[in-house]
Coordinates of C-alpha atoms in Angstrom, one line a residue:
Chain A
X1150 CA 78.2 175.4 111.0
X1151 CA 77.5 175.2 114.7
X1152 CA 79.5 178.3 115.7
X1153 CA 77.5 180.5 113.5
X1154 CA 75.0 180.5 116.4
X1155 CA 77.4 182.3 118.6
X1156 CA 77.9 186.1 118.7
X1157 CA 79.8 187.4 115.6
X1158 CA 83.1 188.1 117.4
X1159 CA 82.9 184.8 119.4
X1160 CA 82.1 182.8 116.2
X1161 CA 85.1 184.4 114.4
X1162 CA 87.5 183.5 117.4
X1163 CA 86.3 179.9 117.4
X1164 CA 86.7 179.8 113.6
X1165 CA 90.2 181.1 113.8
X1166 CA 91.2 178.7 116.6
X1167 CA 89.7 175.8 114.6
X1168 CA 92.1 176.5 111.7
X1169 CA 95.1 175.6 114.0
X1170 CA 96.5 172.0 113.3
X1171 CA 95.1 169.4 115.7
X1172 CA 92.4 171.8 117.1
X1173 CA 89.0 170.6 116.3
X1174 CA 85.7 172.5 116.7
X1175 CA 85.0 171.3 120.3
X1176 CA 88.5 172.3 121.4
X1177 CA 88.3 175.6 119.6
X1178 CA 85.0 176.3 121.5
X1179 CA 86.6 175.3 124.8
X1180 CA 89.7 177.6 124.1
X1181 CA 87.5 180.5 123.1
X1182 CA 85.4 180.3 126.2
X1183 CA 88.6 180.0 128.3
X1184 CA 90.0 183.2 126.7
X1185 CA 86.7 185.1 127.3
X1186 CA 86.4 183.9 130.9
X1187 CA 90.1 184.2 131.9
X1188 CA 91.5 187.6 133.3
X1189 CA 91.6 190.0 130.3
X1190 CA 95.5 190.1 130.4
X1191 CA 95.7 186.4 129.5
X1192 CA 93.9 187.0 126.2
X1193 CA 95.8 190.3 125.5
X1194 CA 99.2 188.6 126.2
X1195 CA 98.4 185.7 123.9
X1196 CA 97.3 188.1 121.1
X1197 CA 100.4 190.3 121.6
X1198 CA 102.7 187.2 121.7
X1199 CA 101.3 186.0 118.3
X1200 CA 101.8 189.5 116.7
X1201 CA 105.2 190.0 118.2
X1202 CA 106.5 186.5 117.2
X1203 CA 105.2 187.2 113.6
X1204 CA 106.9 190.5 113.5
X1205 CA 110.2 189.8 115.3
X1206 CA 111.1 186.1 114.6
X1207 CA 113.0 185.5 111.4
X1208 CA 115.7 183.2 110.0
X1209 CA 119.2 183.8 111.0
X1210 CA 121.0 184.9 107.7
X1211 CA 123.9 182.5 108.5
X1212 CA 122.4 179.3 109.9
X1213 CA 118.8 179.7 109.1
X1214 CA 117.6 179.0 112.7
X1215 CA 114.7 181.1 114.0
X1216 CA 115.9 184.1 115.9
X1217 CA 114.9 187.6 116.8
X1218 CA 118.4 189.1 116.4
X1219 CA 120.3 188.5 113.1
X1220 CA 122.8 186.7 113.2
X1221 CA 121.5 184.6 115.9
X1222 CA 123.2 184.2 119.4
X1223 CA 124.7 180.8 118.5
X1224 CA 126.3 182.1 115.3
X1225 CA 127.8 185.1 117.1
X1226 CA 128.9 183.3 120.3
X1227 CA 132.7 183.5 120.6
X1228 CA 132.8 180.3 122.7
X1229 CA 131.3 178.2 119.9
X1230 CA 133.5 176.4 117.4
X1231 CA 132.6 177.7 113.9
X1232 CA 134.6 174.8 112.4
X1233 CA 132.0 172.2 113.1
X1234 CA 128.6 172.6 111.7
X1235 CA 125.7 170.4 112.8
X1236 CA 123.0 170.3 110.1
X1237 CA 119.5 169.7 111.2
X1238 CA 116.0 169.7 109.6
X1239 CA 114.2 171.8 112.1
X1240 CA 114.7 174.6 114.8
X1241 CA 113.2 172.1 117.3
X1242 CA 116.2 169.8 116.7
X1243 CA 118.6 172.6 117.7
X1244 CA 116.8 172.9 121.0
X1245 CA 116.9 169.1 121.5
X1246 CA 120.8 169.0 120.8
X1247 CA 121.4 172.1 123.0
X1248 CA 119.9 170.2 125.9
X1249 CA 122.8 167.7 125.6
X1250 CA 125.2 170.6 126.4
X1251 CA 128.1 168.5 125.0
X1252 CA 128.0 170.0 121.4
X1253 CA 130.1 173.3 121.1
X1254 CA 130.0 173.7 117.3
X1255 CA 127.4 175.7 115.4
X1256 CA 124.2 174.7 113.4
X1257 CA 122.7 174.9 110.1
X1258 CA 118.9 174.5 109.8
X1259 CA 117.5 173.0 106.5
X1260 CA 113.9 173.6 107.3
X1261 CA 112.9 170.2 106.1
X1262 CA 114.2 167.1 104.3
X1263 CA 114.3 166.0 100.7
X1264 CA 110.9 164.4 99.9
X1265 CA 110.2 164.0 96.2
X1266 CA 106.6 162.8 96.9
X1267 CA 105.9 165.9 98.9
X1268 CA 107.5 168.1 96.2
X1269 CA 110.4 169.1 98.4
X1270 CA 113.7 169.2 96.4
X1271 CA 117.1 170.8 97.2
X1272 CA 115.8 174.2 96.0
X1273 CA 113.2 174.2 98.8
X1274 CA 115.7 173.6 101.6
X1275 CA 118.2 176.0 103.1
X1276 CA 121.2 174.3 101.3
X1277 CA 122.6 177.2 99.2
X1278 CA 123.6 179.1 102.3
X1279 CA 125.2 176.0 103.8
X1280 CA 127.4 175.7 100.7
X1281 CA 128.3 179.4 101.0
X1282 CA 129.4 178.8 104.6
X1283 CA 131.6 175.9 103.6
X1284 CA 133.2 177.9 100.7
X1285 CA 135.1 179.9 103.3
X1286 CA 137.4 177.1 103.9
X1287 CA 137.4 177.3 107.7
X1288 CA 134.9 174.4 108.3
X1289 CA 136.6 171.0 109.3
X1290 CA 133.5 168.9 109.8
X1291 CA 129.9 168.8 109.0
X1292 CA 127.6 166.6 111.2
X1293 CA 124.5 165.6 109.3
X1294 CA 122.0 165.3 112.1
X1295 CA 118.9 164.9 109.9
X1296 CA 116.2 162.5 111.2
X1297 CA 117.1 158.8 111.0
X1298 CA 114.2 158.0 108.5
X1299 CA 114.0 157.8 104.8
X1300 CA 113.8 161.4 104.1
X1301 CA 116.5 162.3 106.6
X1302 CA 118.8 159.6 105.3
X1303 CA 118.3 160.6 101.7
X1304 CA 119.0 164.3 102.6
X1305 CA 122.2 163.3 104.5
X1306 CA 123.4 161.3 101.5
X1307 CA 122.7 164.1 99.1
X1308 CA 124.5 166.6 101.3
X1309 CA 127.4 164.2 101.8
X1310 CA 128.0 163.9 98.1
X1311 CA 128.0 167.7 97.7
X1312 CA 130.3 168.3 100.7
X1313 CA 132.9 165.5 100.7
X1314 CA 134.5 166.8 97.3
X1315 CA 135.3 170.0 99.2
X1316 CA 137.7 168.0 101.3
X1317 CA 135.6 168.5 104.5
X1318 CA 134.9 165.7 107.0
X1319 CA 131.3 164.6 106.8
X1320 CA 129.7 162.7 109.7
X1321 CA 126.3 161.3 110.5
X1322 CA 124.9 160.7 114.0
X1323 CA 125.5 157.2 115.3
X1324 CA 122.6 154.7 115.0
X1325 CA 122.0 155.0 118.7
X1326 CA 118.8 156.7 117.6
X1327 CA 115.9 154.3 117.1
X1328 CA 115.2 154.0 113.3
X1329 CA 112.1 155.8 112.3
X1330 CA 112.0 158.0 115.4
X1331 CA 112.1 161.8 115.3
X1332 CA 115.1 163.6 116.7
X1333 CA 113.1 166.1 118.6
X1334 CA 111.7 163.5 121.0
X1335 CA 115.0 161.8 121.8
X1336 CA 116.2 162.1 125.4
X1337 CA 119.5 163.9 126.2
X1338 CA 121.5 160.7 127.0
X1339 CA 120.6 159.0 123.7
X1340 CA 121.3 162.2 121.8
X1341 CA 124.7 162.5 123.5
X1342 CA 125.6 158.8 122.7
X1343 CA 124.6 159.4 119.1
X1344 CA 126.8 162.6 118.9
X1345 CA 129.8 161.0 120.6
X1346 CA 129.5 157.9 118.3
X1347 CA 129.2 159.8 115.1
X1348 CA 131.0 158.2 112.2
X1349 CA 132.4 159.5 108.9
X1350 CA 130.5 158.9 105.7
X1351 CA 132.7 156.7 103.5
Chain B
X506 CA 112.5 175.2 130.8
X507 CA 113.0 173.8 127.2
X508 CA 111.5 176.8 125.4
X509 CA 114.0 179.2 126.9
X510 CA 116.4 178.0 124.2
X511 CA 114.1 179.5 121.5
X512 CA 114.4 183.2 120.4
X513 CA 112.7 185.5 122.9
X514 CA 109.5 186.3 121.0
X515 CA 109.1 182.6 120.0
X516 CA 109.7 181.5 123.5
X517 CA 107.1 183.9 124.8
X518 CA 104.5 182.7 122.3
X519 CA 105.1 179.1 123.1
X520 CA 104.7 180.0 126.8
X521 CA 101.4 181.8 126.3
X522 CA 100.1 179.0 124.2
X523 CA 101.0 176.5 126.8
X524 CA 98.9 178.4 129.5
X525 CA 95.7 177.4 127.5
X526 CA 93.8 174.5 129.0
X527 CA 94.7 171.1 127.5
X528 CA 97.6 172.5 125.6
X529 CA 100.9 170.9 126.7
X530 CA 104.4 172.2 125.9
X531 CA 104.8 170.0 122.8
X532 CA 101.4 171.1 121.4
X533 CA 102.3 174.7 122.2
X534 CA 105.6 174.4 120.2
X535 CA 103.7 172.8 117.3
X536 CA 101.1 175.6 117.3
X537 CA 103.7 178.3 117.6
X538 CA 105.8 176.9 114.6
X539 CA 102.5 176.7 112.6
X540 CA 101.7 180.3 113.3
X541 CA 105.3 181.4 112.2
X542 CA 105.2 179.3 109.0
X543 CA 101.7 179.9 108.0
X544 CA 100.9 182.9 105.7
X545 CA 101.1 186.1 107.9
X546 CA 97.4 186.8 107.7
X547 CA 96.6 183.6 109.6
X548 CA 98.5 184.8 112.7
X549 CA 97.2 188.3 112.3
X550 CA 93.6 187.1 112.0
X551 CA 93.9 185.0 115.1
X552 CA 95.5 187.7 117.2
X553 CA 92.7 190.1 116.0
X554 CA 90.0 187.7 116.7
X555 CA 91.3 187.2 120.3
X556 CA 91.4 191.0 120.9
X557 CA 88.0 191.6 119.2
X558 CA 86.3 188.8 121.1
X559 CA 87.6 190.3 124.4
X560 CA 86.5 193.8 123.5
X561 CA 83.1 193.1 122.0
X562 CA 81.7 190.0 123.5
X563 CA 79.7 190.6 126.8
X564 CA 76.8 189.1 128.6
X565 CA 73.3 190.1 127.4
X566 CA 71.8 192.2 130.1
X567 CA 68.5 190.3 129.8
X568 CA 69.4 186.6 129.4
X569 CA 73.1 186.5 130.3
X570 CA 74.0 184.8 127.1
X571 CA 77.3 185.9 125.4
X572 CA 76.6 188.5 122.7
X573 CA 78.2 191.5 120.8
X574 CA 74.9 193.4 120.8
X575 CA 72.9 194.1 124.0
X576 CA 70.2 192.9 124.3
X577 CA 71.1 189.7 122.3
X578 CA 69.4 188.8 119.0
X579 CA 67.4 186.1 120.7
X580 CA 65.9 188.4 123.3
X581 CA 65.0 191.1 120.7
X582 CA 63.6 188.5 118.1
X583 CA 59.8 189.3 117.6
X584 CA 59.3 185.8 116.5
X585 CA 60.4 184.2 119.8
X586 CA 57.9 183.6 122.7
X587 CA 59.0 185.6 125.7
X588 CA 56.6 183.7 127.8
X589 CA 58.7 180.5 127.9
X590 CA 62.2 180.8 129.4
X591 CA 64.7 177.9 129.0
X592 CA 67.3 178.1 131.8
X593 CA 70.7 176.6 130.9
X594 CA 74.1 176.5 132.6
X595 CA 76.3 177.6 129.7
X596 CA 76.2 179.6 126.3
X597 CA 77.2 176.3 124.6
X598 CA 73.9 174.8 125.8
X599 CA 72.0 177.5 124.0
X600 CA 73.8 176.6 120.8
X601 CA 73.0 172.8 121.4
X602 CA 69.3 173.6 121.9
X603 CA 69.1 176.0 118.9
X604 CA 70.3 173.2 116.7
X605 CA 67.0 171.3 117.5
X606 CA 65.1 174.3 116.0
X607 CA 61.9 173.3 117.7
X608 CA 62.2 175.6 120.6
X609 CA 60.8 179.1 120.0
X610 CA 61.0 180.5 123.5
X611 CA 63.9 182.5 125.0
X612 CA 66.9 181.5 127.2
X613 CA 68.4 182.4 130.5
X614 CA 72.1 181.4 131.0
X615 CA 73.2 180.8 134.6
X616 CA 76.9 180.5 133.8
X617 CA 77.4 177.5 136.0
X618 CA 75.5 175.3 138.4
X619 CA 75.3 175.1 142.2
X620 CA 78.3 173.4 143.6
X621 CA 79.0 173.9 147.3
X622 CA 82.2 171.9 147.1
X623 CA 83.5 174.2 144.4
X624 CA 82.3 177.3 146.3
X625 CA 79.6 178.1 143.8
X626 CA 76.4 179.3 145.7
X627 CA 73.4 181.1 144.3
X628 CA 75.2 184.5 144.4
X629 CA 77.8 183.2 141.9
X630 CA 75.1 182.4 139.3
X631 CA 73.1 184.6 137.1
X632 CA 69.9 184.1 139.1
X633 CA 68.8 187.5 140.3
X634 CA 68.2 188.7 136.7
X635 CA 66.1 185.6 136.2
X636 CA 63.8 186.5 139.1
X637 CA 63.6 190.1 137.8
X638 CA 62.5 188.8 134.4
X639 CA 59.8 186.6 136.2
X640 CA 58.6 189.5 138.2
X641 CA 57.1 191.1 135.1
X642 CA 54.2 188.6 135.3
X643 CA 54.3 187.7 131.5
X644 CA 56.2 184.4 131.9
X645 CA 54.1 181.3 131.7
X646 CA 56.7 178.6 131.9
X647 CA 60.3 178.1 132.9
X648 CA 62.1 175.1 131.5
X649 CA 65.0 174.1 133.8
X650 CA 67.5 172.7 131.2
X651 CA 70.5 172.4 133.5
X652 CA 72.7 169.3 133.0
X653 CA 71.2 166.0 134.3
X654 CA 73.9 165.5 136.8
X655 CA 74.2 166.2 140.6
X656 CA 75.0 169.9 140.3
X657 CA 72.4 170.4 137.5
X658 CA 69.7 168.6 139.4
X659 CA 70.4 170.5 142.7
X660 CA 70.4 173.8 140.7
X661 CA 67.0 172.9 139.1
X662 CA 65.5 171.9 142.5
X663 CA 66.7 175.2 144.0
X664 CA 65.3 177.3 141.2
X665 CA 61.9 175.3 141.2
X666 CA 61.4 176.1 144.8
X667 CA 62.0 179.8 144.1
X668 CA 59.9 180.0 141.0
X669 CA 56.8 177.8 141.8
X670 CA 55.5 180.1 144.5
X671 CA 55.2 182.8 141.8
X672 CA 52.5 180.7 140.1
X673 CA 54.7 179.9 137.1
X674 CA 54.8 176.5 135.6
X675 CA 58.2 174.9 136.0
X676 CA 59.4 172.0 133.9
X677 CA 62.6 170.0 133.7
X678 CA 63.8 168.3 130.5
X679 CA 62.7 164.7 130.2
X680 CA 65.1 162.0 131.3
X681 CA 65.7 161.0 127.7
X682 CA 69.2 162.5 128.4
X683 CA 71.7 159.9 129.7
X684 CA 72.3 160.6 133.4
X685 CA 75.7 162.1 134.1
X686 CA 76.1 163.3 130.5
X687 CA 76.7 166.9 129.5
X688 CA 74.0 168.7 127.5
X689 CA 76.3 170.3 125.1
X690 CA 77.3 166.9 123.6
X691 CA 73.7 165.6 123.1
X692 CA 72.5 165.1 119.6
X693 CA 69.6 167.0 118.1
X694 CA 67.2 164.1 118.2
X695 CA 67.8 163.3 121.9
X696 CA 67.5 166.9 122.8
X697 CA 64.3 167.3 120.9
X698 CA 62.8 164.3 122.7
X699 CA 63.8 165.6 126.0
X700 CA 62.3 169.0 125.3
X701 CA 59.0 167.5 123.9
X702 CA 58.8 165.2 126.9
X703 CA 59.5 167.8 129.6
X704 CA 57.4 167.4 132.8
X705 CA 56.3 169.7 135.5
X706 CA 58.1 169.6 138.8
X707 CA 55.5 168.7 141.4

C-alpha cells in the first residue's frame, strides 16, 4: 500500500478518494494534494456539499426523481400536464429530456431497468408507485423512455403489458435514437425528434 | 448549465466535484450519483477525510514534508542518518524513494522547482530552512533528487552553488532516470540504481 507512507490523515483521504468509481490510486493522490494545496474553502465547500447532498437529497414520493423538496418541483408545477407521464430509468435522463424543452408532461424515474442477469427484477424498480399514479384515472398517456438497449426494451415491454390493460395509451420514443446508445448522452435535437415521433405500442 | 436542473444540493455537489482538476462535468455527475447511492458511511467518511486532512496535515517544520505530527516521523526516527539529506520537489517523491527502502538518510521537500516562466523563484521554495539545517555543521552530504528535467536540473544547479561553499558533499541522482520523466512514476529498481550511482557535482 503506497499511500500508507503518507501522514495518517492524508493517507485516509487518498484511500477514501480511491474508493470512488473510476478514480485510481494516482488520481486519488493528485486530488488529495490538490485539496490540501487549494485555498481552504475549496476543501470545506466540497466536504459540506457531500454532507448536504446526503442529508437533503431524497426521492420524490410521487415520481421518484431526486429532489430536496418533496414532492419535487416538476410534480408540483401547475404548468405541467399531469396527464402525460414520461418513464425514465435515471434522474440524468430527466435532465436530458428537460434540455429539449418541448416536453410539458411529468416524469417517473424507475432507478434502473429490468436485468435478470444482474438480479434486477420488477421489485427492485420504482414500479409500484407508477401503478399507483395510474390508478387515479387521470393519466392519458405513458411515454416509455427507457434506454433503447436490451434492458430498456425489456423494461418497456414489461411496463406496456401492465399499463395497456388499464386503457391508457402507451408510447415508446421513436427509433431516432441510435440503438445501444444511452439516452443521457443524446443531443437535444435527436431527443426532440424521438419524442415528437413517439409511437403507440400495439 | 446542465446541472442547474438537478435539485439544489445535488447541483452544488456536482459543481464542487467539477472544480477538481481533471474532473469534467460528466465525471462529476457520475461521482455525485455514486455518493448519493452508496451506503451513507461512504459519503460521510469522504467528507470527514477531506476536513480532517485540511485540519491536521501540515508541513514538517524541519523537512517540509506533509505530516500530521511535527516534526514528522522521518525527522524524529533515531534509525535514520541525519547526516545525509535527500532534497526532493514534492511529498510524492519521498513516498517513491521510501519504496526503494535502501535510503536511510532524511529528506527535505522543496514544494516545487525553480521556474522563472511560472514565476517560481528561490523565495517560493522551501530553501531557507534547508540552509538552516545545513548551518548546524552535522550534514555530510546533500543528495539533490529533483526531477531530471529543465526545472529540476536548474534547481539542483542553483542549490549546488549555495551548498558546496559550505564544504558539504553535493550529489545528484545518476542519469539512470529517463530524461524528462517525473520521479514519482519511476519504479523502485530504477530509483535504486539512480541512488546507488549518484555522483558528486564538480
